[in-house]
PDB file of C-alpha atoms in Angstrom:
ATOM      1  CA  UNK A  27       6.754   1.529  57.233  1.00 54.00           C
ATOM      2  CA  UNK A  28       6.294   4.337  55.005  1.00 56.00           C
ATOM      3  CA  UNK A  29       9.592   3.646  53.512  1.00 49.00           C
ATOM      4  CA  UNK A  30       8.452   0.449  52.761  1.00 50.00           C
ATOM      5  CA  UNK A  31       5.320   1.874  50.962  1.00 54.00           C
ATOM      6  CA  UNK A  32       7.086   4.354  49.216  1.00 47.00           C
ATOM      7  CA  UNK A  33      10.047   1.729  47.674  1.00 45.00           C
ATOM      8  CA  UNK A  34       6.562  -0.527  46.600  1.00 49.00           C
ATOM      9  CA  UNK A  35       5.821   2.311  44.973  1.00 48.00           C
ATOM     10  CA  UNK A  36       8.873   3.722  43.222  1.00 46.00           C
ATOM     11  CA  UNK A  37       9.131  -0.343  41.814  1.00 44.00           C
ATOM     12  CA  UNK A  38       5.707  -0.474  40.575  1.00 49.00           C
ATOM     13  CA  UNK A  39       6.801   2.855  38.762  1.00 49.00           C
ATOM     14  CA  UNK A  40      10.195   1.016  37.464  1.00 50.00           C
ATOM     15  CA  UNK A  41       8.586  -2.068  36.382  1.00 55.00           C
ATOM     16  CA  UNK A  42       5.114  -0.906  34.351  1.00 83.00           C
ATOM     17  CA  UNK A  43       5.149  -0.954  30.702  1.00 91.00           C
ATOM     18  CA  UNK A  44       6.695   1.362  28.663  1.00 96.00           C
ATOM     19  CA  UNK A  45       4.513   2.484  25.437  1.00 97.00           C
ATOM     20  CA  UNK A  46       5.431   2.143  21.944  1.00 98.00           C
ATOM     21  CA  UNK A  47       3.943   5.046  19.801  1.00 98.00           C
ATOM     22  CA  UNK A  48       3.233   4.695  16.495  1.00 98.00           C
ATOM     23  CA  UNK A  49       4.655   7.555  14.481  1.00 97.00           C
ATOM     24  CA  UNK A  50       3.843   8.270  11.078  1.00 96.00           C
ATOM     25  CA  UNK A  51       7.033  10.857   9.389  1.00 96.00           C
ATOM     26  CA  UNK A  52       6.383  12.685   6.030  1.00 96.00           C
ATOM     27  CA  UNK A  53       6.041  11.003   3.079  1.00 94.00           C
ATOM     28  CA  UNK A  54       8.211  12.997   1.099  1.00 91.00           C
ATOM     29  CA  UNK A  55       8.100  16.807   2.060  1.00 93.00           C
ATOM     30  CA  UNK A  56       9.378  17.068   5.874  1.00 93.00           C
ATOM     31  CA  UNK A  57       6.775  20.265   6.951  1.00 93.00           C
ATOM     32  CA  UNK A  58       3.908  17.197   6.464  1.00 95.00           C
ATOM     33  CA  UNK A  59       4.478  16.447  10.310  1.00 96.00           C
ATOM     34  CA  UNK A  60       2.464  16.756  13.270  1.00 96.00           C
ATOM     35  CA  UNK A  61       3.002  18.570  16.272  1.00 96.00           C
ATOM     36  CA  UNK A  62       1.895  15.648  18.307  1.00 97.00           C
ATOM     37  CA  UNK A  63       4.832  13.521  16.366  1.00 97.00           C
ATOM     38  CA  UNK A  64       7.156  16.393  16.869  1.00 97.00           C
ATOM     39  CA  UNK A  65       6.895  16.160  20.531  1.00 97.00           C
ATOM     40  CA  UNK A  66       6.530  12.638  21.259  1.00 98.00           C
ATOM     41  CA  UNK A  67       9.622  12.253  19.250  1.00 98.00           C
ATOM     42  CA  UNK A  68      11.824  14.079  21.354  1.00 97.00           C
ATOM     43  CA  UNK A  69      10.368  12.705  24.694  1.00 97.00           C
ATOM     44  CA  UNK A  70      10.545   8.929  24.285  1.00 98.00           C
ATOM     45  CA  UNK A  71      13.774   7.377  25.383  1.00 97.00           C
ATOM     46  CA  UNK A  72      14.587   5.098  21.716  1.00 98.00           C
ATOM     47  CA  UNK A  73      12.857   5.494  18.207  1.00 98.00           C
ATOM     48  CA  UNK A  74      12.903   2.313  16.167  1.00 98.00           C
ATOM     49  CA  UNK A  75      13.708   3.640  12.562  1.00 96.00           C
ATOM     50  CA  UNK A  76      13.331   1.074   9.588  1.00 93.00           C
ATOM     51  CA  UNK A  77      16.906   2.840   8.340  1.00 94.00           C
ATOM     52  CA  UNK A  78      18.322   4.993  10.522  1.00 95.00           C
ATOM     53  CA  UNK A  79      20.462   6.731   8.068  1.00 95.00           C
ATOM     54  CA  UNK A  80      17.093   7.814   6.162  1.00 93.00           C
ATOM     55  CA  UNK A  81      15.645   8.864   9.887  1.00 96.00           C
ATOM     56  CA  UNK A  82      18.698  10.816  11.530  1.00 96.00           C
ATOM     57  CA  UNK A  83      17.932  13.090   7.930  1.00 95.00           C
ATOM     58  CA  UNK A  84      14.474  14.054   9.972  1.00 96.00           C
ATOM     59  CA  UNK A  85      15.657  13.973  13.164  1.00 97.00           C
ATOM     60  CA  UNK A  86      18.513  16.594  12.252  1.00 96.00           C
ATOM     61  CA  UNK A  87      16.214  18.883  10.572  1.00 96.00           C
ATOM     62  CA  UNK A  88      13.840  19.207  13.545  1.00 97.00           C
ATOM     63  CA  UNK A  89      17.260  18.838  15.900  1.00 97.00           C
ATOM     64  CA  UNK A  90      15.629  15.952  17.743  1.00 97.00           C
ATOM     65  CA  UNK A  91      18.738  13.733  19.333  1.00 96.00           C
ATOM     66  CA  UNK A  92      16.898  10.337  20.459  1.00 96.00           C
ATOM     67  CA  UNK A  93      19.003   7.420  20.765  1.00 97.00           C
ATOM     68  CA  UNK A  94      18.456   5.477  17.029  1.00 97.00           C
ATOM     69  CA  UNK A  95      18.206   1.610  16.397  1.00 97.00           C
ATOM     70  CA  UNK A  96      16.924  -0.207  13.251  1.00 96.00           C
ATOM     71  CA  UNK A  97      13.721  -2.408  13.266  1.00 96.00           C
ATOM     72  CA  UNK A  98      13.537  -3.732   9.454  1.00 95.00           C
ATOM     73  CA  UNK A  99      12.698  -6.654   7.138  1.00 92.00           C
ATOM     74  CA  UNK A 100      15.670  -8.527   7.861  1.00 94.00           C
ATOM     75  CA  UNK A 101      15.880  -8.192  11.232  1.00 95.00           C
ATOM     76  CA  UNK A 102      12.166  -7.812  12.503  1.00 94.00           C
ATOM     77  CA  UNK A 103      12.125 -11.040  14.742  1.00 95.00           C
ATOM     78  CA  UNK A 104      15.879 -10.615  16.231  1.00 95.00           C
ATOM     79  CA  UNK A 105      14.903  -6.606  17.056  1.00 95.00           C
ATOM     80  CA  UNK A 106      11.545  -7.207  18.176  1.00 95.00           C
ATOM     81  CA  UNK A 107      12.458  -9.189  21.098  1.00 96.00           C
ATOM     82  CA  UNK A 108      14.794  -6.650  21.938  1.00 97.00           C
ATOM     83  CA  UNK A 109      12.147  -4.034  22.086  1.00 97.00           C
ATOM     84  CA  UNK A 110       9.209  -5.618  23.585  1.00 97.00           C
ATOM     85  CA  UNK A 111      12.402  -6.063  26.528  1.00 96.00           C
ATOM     86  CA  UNK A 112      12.588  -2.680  26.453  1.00 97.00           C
ATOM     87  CA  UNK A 113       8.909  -1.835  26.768  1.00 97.00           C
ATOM     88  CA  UNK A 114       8.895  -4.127  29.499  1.00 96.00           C
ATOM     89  CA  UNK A 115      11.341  -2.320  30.976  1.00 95.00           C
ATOM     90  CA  UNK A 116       9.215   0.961  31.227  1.00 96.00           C
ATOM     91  CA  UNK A 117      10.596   2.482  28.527  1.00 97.00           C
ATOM     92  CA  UNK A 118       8.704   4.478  26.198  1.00 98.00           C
ATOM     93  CA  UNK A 119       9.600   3.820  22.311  1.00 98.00           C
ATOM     94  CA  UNK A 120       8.779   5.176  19.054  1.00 98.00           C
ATOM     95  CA  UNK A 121       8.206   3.095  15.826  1.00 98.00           C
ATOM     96  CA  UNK A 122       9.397   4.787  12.489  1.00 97.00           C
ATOM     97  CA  UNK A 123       8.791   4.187   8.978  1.00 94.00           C
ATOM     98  CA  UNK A 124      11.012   5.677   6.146  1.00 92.00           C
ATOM     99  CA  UNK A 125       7.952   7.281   5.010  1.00 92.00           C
ATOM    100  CA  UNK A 126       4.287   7.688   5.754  1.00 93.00           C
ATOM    101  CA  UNK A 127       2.254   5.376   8.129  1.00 95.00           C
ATOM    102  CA  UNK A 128       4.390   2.282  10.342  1.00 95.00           C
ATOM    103  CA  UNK A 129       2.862  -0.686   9.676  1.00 93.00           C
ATOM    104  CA  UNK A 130       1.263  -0.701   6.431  1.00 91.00           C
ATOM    105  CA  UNK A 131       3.575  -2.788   4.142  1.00 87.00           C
ATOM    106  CA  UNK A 132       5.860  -3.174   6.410  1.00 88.00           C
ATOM    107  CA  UNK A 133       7.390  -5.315   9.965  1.00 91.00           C
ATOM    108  CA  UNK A 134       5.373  -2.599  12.126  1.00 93.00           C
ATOM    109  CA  UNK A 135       2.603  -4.719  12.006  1.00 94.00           C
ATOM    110  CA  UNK A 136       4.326  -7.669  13.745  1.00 95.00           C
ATOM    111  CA  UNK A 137       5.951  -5.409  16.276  1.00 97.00           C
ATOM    112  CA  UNK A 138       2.162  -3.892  17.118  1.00 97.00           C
ATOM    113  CA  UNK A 139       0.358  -7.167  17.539  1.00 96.00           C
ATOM    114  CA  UNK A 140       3.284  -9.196  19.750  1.00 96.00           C
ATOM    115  CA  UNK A 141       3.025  -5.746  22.069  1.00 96.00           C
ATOM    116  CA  UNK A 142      -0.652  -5.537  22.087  1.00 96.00           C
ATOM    117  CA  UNK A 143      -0.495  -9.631  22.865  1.00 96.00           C
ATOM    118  CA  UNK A 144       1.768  -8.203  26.151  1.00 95.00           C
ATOM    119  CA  UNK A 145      -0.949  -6.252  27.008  1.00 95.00           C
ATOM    120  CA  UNK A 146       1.685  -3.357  26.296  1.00 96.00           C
ATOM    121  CA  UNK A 147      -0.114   0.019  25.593  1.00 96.00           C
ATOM    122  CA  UNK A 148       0.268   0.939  21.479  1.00 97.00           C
ATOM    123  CA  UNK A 149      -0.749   4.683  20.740  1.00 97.00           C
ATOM    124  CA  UNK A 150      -1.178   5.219  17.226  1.00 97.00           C
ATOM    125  CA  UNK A 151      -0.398   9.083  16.053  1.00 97.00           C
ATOM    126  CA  UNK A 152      -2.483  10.477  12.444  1.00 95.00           C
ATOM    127  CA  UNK A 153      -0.253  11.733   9.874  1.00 92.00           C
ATOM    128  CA  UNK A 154       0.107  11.416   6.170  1.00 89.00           C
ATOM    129  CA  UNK A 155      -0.127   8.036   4.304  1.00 92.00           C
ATOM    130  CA  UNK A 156       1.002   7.645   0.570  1.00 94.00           C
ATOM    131  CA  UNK A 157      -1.869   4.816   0.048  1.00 95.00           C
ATOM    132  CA  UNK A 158      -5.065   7.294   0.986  1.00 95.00           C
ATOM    133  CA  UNK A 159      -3.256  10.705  -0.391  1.00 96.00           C
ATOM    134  CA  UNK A 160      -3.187   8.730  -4.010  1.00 97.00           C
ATOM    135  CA  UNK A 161      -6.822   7.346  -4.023  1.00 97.00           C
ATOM    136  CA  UNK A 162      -8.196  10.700  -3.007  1.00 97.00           C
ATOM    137  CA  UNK A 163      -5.945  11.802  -6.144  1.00 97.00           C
ATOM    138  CA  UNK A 164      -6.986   9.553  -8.592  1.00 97.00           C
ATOM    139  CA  UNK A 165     -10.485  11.068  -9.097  1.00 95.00           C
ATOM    140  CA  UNK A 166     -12.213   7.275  -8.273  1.00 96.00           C
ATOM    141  CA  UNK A 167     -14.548   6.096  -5.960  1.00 95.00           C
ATOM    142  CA  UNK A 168     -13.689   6.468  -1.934  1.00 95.00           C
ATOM    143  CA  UNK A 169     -16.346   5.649  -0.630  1.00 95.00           C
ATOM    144  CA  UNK A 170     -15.743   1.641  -0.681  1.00 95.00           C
ATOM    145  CA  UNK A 171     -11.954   0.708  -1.317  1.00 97.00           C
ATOM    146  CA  UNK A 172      -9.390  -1.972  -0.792  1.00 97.00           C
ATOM    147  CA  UNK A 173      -5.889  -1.734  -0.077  1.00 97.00           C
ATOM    148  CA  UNK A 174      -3.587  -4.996  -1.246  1.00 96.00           C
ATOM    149  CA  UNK A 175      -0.304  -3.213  -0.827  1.00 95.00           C
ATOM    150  CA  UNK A 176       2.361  -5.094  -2.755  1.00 95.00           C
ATOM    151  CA  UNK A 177       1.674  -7.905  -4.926  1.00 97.00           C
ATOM    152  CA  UNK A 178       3.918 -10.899  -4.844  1.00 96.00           C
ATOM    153  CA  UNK A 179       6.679 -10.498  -7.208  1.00 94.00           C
ATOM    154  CA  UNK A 180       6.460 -13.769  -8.760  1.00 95.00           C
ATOM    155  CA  UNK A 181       4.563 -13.663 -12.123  1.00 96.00           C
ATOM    156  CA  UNK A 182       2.222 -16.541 -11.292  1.00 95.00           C
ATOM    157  CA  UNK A 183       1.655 -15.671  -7.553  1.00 97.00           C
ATOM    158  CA  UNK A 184       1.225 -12.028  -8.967  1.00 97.00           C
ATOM    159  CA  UNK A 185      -1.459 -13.367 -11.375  1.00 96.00           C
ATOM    160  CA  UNK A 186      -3.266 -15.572  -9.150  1.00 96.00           C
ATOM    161  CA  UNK A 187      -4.147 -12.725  -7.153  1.00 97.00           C
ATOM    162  CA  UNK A 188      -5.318 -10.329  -9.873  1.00 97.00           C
ATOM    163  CA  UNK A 189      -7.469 -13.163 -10.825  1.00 95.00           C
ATOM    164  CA  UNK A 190      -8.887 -12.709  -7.187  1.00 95.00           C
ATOM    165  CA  UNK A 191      -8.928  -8.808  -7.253  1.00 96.00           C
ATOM    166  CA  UNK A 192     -10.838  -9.880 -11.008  1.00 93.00           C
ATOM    167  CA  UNK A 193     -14.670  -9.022 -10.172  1.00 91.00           C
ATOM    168  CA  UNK A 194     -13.615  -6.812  -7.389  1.00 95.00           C
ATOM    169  CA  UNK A 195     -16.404  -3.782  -7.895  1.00 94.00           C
ATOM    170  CA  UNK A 196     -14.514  -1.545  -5.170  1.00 96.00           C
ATOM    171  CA  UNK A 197     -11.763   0.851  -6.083  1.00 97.00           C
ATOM    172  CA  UNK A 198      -8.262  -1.091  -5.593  1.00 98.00           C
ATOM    173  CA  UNK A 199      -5.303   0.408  -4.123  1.00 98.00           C
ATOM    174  CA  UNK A 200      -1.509  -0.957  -4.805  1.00 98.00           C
ATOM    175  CA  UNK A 201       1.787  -0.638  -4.016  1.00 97.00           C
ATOM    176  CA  UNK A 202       4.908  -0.987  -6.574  1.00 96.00           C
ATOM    177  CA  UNK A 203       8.564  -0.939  -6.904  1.00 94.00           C
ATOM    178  CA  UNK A 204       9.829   0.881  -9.952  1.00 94.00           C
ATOM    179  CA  UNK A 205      11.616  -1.902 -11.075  1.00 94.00           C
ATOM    180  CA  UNK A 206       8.206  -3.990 -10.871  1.00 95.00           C
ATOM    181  CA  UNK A 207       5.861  -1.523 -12.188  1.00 96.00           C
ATOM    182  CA  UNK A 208       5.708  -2.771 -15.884  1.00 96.00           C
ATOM    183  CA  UNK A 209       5.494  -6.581 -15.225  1.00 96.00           C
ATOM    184  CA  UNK A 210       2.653  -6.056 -13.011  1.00 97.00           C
ATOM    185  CA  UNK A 211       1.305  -3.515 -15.536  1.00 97.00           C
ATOM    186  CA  UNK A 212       1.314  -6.157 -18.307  1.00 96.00           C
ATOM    187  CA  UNK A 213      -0.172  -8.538 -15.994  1.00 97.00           C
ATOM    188  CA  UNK A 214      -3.214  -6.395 -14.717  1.00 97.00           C
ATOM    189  CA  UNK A 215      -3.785  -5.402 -18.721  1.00 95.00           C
ATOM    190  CA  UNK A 216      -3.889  -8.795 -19.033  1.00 94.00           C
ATOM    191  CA  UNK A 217      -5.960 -10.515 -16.463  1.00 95.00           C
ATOM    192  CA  UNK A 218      -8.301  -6.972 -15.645  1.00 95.00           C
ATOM    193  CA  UNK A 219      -8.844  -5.583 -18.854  1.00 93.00           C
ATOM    194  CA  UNK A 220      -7.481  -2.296 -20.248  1.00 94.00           C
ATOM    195  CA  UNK A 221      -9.796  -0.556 -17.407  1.00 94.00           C
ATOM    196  CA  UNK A 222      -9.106   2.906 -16.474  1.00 96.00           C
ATOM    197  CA  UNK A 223      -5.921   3.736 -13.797  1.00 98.00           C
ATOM    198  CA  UNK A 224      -4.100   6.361 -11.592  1.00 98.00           C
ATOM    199  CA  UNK A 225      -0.437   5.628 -11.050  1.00 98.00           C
ATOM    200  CA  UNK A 226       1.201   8.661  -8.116  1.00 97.00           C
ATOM    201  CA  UNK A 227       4.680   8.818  -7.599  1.00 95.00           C
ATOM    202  CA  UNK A 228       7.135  11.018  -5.744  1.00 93.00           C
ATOM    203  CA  UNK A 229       3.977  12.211  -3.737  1.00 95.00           C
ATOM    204  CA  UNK A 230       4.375  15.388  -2.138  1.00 94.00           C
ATOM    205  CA  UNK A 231       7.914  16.003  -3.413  1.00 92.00           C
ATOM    206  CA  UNK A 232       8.843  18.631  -6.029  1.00 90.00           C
ATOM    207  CA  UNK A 233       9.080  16.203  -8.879  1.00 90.00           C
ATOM    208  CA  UNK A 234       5.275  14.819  -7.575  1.00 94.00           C
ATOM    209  CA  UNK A 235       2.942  13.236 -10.453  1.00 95.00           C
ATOM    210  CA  UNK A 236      -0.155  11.519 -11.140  1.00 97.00           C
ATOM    211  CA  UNK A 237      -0.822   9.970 -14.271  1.00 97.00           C
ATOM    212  CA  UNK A 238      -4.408   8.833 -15.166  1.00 97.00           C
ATOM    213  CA  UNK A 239      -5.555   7.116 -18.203  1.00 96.00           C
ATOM    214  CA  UNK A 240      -5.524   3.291 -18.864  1.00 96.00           C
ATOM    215  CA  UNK A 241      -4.010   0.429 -18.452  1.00 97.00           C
ATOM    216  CA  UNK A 242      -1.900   0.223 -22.043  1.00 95.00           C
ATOM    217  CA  UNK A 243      -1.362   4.276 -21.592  1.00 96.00           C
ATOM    218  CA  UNK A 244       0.050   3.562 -18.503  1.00 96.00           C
ATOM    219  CA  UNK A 245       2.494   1.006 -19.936  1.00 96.00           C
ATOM    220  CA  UNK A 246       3.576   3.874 -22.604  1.00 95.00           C
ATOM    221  CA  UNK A 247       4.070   6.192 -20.533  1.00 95.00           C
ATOM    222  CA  UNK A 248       6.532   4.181 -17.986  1.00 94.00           C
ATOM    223  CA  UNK A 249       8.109   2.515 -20.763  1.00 90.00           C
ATOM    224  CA  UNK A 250      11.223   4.409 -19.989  1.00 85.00           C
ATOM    225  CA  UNK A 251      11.166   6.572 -16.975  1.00 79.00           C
ATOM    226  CA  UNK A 252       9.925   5.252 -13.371  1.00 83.00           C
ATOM    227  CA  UNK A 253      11.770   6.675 -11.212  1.00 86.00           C
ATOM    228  CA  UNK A 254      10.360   6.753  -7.234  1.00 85.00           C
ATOM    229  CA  UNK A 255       7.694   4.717  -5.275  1.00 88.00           C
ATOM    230  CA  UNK A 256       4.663   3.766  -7.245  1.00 96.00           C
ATOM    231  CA  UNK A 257       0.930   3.909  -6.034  1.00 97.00           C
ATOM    232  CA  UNK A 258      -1.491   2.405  -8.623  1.00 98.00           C
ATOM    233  CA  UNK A 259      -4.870   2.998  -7.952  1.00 98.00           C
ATOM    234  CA  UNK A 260      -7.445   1.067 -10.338  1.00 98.00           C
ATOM    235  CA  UNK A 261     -11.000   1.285 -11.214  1.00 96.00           C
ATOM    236  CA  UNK A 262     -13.199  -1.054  -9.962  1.00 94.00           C
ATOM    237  CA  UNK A 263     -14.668  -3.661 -11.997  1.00 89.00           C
ATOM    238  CA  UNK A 264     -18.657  -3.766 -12.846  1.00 79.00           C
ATOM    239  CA  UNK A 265     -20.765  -6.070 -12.005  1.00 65.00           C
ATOM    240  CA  UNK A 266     -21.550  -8.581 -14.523  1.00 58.00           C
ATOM    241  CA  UNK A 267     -24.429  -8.001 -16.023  1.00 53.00           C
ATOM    242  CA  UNK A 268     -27.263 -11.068 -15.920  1.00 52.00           C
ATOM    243  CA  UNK A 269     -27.773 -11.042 -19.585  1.00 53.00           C
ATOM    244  CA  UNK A 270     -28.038 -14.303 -21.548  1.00 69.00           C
ATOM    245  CA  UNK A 271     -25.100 -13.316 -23.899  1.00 70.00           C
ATOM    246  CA  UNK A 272     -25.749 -15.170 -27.042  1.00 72.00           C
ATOM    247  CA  UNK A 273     -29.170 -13.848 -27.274  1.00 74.00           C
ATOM    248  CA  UNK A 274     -28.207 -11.055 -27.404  1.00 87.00           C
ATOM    249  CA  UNK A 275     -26.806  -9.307 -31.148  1.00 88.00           C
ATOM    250  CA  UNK A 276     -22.799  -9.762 -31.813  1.00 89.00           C
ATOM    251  CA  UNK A 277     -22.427  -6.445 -32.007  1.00 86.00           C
ATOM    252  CA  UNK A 278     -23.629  -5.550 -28.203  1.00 88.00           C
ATOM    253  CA  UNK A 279     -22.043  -8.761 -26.834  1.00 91.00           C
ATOM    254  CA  UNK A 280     -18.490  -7.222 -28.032  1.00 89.00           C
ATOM    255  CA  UNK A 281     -20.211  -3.885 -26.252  1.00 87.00           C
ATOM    256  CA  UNK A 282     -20.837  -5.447 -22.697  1.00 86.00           C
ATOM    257  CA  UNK A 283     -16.884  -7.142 -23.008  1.00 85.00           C
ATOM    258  CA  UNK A 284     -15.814  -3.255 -23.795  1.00 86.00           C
ATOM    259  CA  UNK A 285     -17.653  -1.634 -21.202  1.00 83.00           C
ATOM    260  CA  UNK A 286     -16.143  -3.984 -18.827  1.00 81.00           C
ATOM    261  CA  UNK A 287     -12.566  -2.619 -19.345  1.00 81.00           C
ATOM    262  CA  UNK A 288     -11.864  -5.251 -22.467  1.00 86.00           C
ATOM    263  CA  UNK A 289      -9.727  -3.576 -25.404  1.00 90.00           C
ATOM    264  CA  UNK A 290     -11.418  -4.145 -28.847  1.00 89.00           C
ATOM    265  CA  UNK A 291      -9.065  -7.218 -29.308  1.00 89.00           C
ATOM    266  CA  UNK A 292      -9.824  -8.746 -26.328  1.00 89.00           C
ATOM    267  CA  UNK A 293     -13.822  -8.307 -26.570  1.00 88.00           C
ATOM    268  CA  UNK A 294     -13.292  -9.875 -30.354  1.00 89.00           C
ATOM    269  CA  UNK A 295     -11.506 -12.805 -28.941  1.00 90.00           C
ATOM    270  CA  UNK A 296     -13.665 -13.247 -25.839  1.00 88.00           C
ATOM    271  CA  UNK A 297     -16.784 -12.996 -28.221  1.00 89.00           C
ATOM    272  CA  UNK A 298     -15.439 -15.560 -30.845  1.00 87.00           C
ATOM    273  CA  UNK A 299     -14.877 -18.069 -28.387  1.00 88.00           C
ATOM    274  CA  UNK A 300     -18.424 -17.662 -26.294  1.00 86.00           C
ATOM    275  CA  UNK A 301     -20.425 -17.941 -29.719  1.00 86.00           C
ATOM    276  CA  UNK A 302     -18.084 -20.438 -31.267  1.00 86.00           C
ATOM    277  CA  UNK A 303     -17.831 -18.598 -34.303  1.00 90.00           C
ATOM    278  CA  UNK A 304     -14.601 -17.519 -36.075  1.00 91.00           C
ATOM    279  CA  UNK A 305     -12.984 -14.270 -35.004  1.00 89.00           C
ATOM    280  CA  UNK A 306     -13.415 -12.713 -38.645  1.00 89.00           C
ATOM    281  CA  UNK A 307     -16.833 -12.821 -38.417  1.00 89.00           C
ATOM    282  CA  UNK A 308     -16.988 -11.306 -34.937  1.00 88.00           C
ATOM    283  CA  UNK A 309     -15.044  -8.233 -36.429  1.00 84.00           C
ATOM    284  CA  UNK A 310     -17.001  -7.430 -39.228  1.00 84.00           C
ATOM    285  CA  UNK A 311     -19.340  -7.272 -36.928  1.00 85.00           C
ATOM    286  CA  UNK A 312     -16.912  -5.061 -34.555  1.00 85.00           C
ATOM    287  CA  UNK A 313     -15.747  -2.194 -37.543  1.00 85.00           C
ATOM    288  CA  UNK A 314     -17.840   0.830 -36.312  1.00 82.00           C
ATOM    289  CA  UNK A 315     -17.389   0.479 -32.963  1.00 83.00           C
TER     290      UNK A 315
END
């Protein structure tokens, strides 16, 4: 009888859930990891790794040798299946990003929720996150923010959602490839106004950099060299004032466009067409500002 009891036992052991850690690894200098990470790293039995030939790099400099298998993109659904098995299984996993924090911007987020819908215990770990090292860098607002991430990479999908991010008032946070960063620059000049900008890349890395200035000096200064992940952290906009605009003088209707993150140009033009007036007229108007 106690036999009995004790195999019930031993196969309630064998067949409760695993749990899949979420570990955040450095986001560019490898000493910007916990302890905690450290250690749960070298106990679980597989670490998911979005590419394992960036991960075994980490892994090799702390001489942690964990079983390795990829969880990307491209193979997200495919892989998931294969690990929620595995959690299911009792075995405990970890869930690797190539850098910073699994999960934002990337399949983590699918992996989490299906486990979580298992009822399959998620433990997330703190660590270092390129998103929230750049805002507190950029010198704007933390106290209310959003993050978007990545903007689509089609022009008009791009556009459509600056156009929603428009009369945000909180501080925006984004995400951009280098070979991105000036078409989106062009578009947020565009659709935003020339408002003021922080742009971090190669955080925490000896080459590390944060630019601030505006929109347009942005654009200048990336012209040529943007090399490394981009995070562009914008101003917020103000909110509109409740001013009835054309009863107001020219000259301070061009003023409220300005102070709204509108270049000269673009307060001239915006003027002109409010008023119905010719732009000429709107500039003399515009000279000593």
């Amino acid at each position: 009888m106690k036999y009995i009891k004790f195999m019930e036992w031993m196969w309630k052991i064998k067949m409760a859930n695993g749990t899949l850690y979420i570990c955040p690894t450095p986001i560019g200098n490898l000493e910007d990891i916990t302890i905690r990470t450290l250690n749960v790293l070298n106990k679980v039995d597989l670490i998911a790794a979005e590419d394992t030939r960036h991960t075994i790099k980490l892994l090799n400099h702390y001489e942690i040798k964990k079983p390795l298998t990829s969880y990307h993109e491209h193979n997200k659904w495919e892989k998931g299946k294969f690990l929620l098995e595995k959690l299911e299984a009792g075995e405990n996993i970890a869930l690797v990003s190539d850098a910073g924090m699994p999960g934002i911007s990337d399949p983590g987020e699918d992996l989490i929720r299906e486990a979580i819908l298992k009822k399959i215990e998620v433990i997330v770990l703190p660590g270092s996150t390129a998103s929230i090292t750049a805002l507190l860098l950029s010198g704007f607002p933390t106290g209310k923010f959003v993050f978007e991430g990545f903007l689509p990479s089609n022009k008009k999908d791009r556009k459509k959602e600056l156009e929603r991010l428009k009369n945000e008032e909180r501080t925006i946070i984004l995400y951009e490839a280098p070979h991105r960063l000036m078409d989106l620059l062009k578009d947020m000049c565009e659709v935003l106004g020339n408002r003021r900008i922080s742009i971090s890349r190669e955080l925490t890395k000896i080459h590390e950099e944060t630019f601030r200035g505006t929109i347009e000096e942005g654009i200048e200064k990336y012209r040529e060299n943007r090399k490394g992940e981009f995070v562009i952290v914008v101003e917020g906009g103000k909110a509109e004032k409740e001013v009835p605009l054309l009863d107001i003088p020219i000259k301070e209707h061009i003023k409220l466009y300005m102070e709204n993150g509108f270049s000269k140009k673009e307060a001239i033009k915006k003027v002109s067409k409010d008023r119905d007036i010719p732009k000429n007229q709107v500039y003399k108007e515009s000279i000593d500002l």
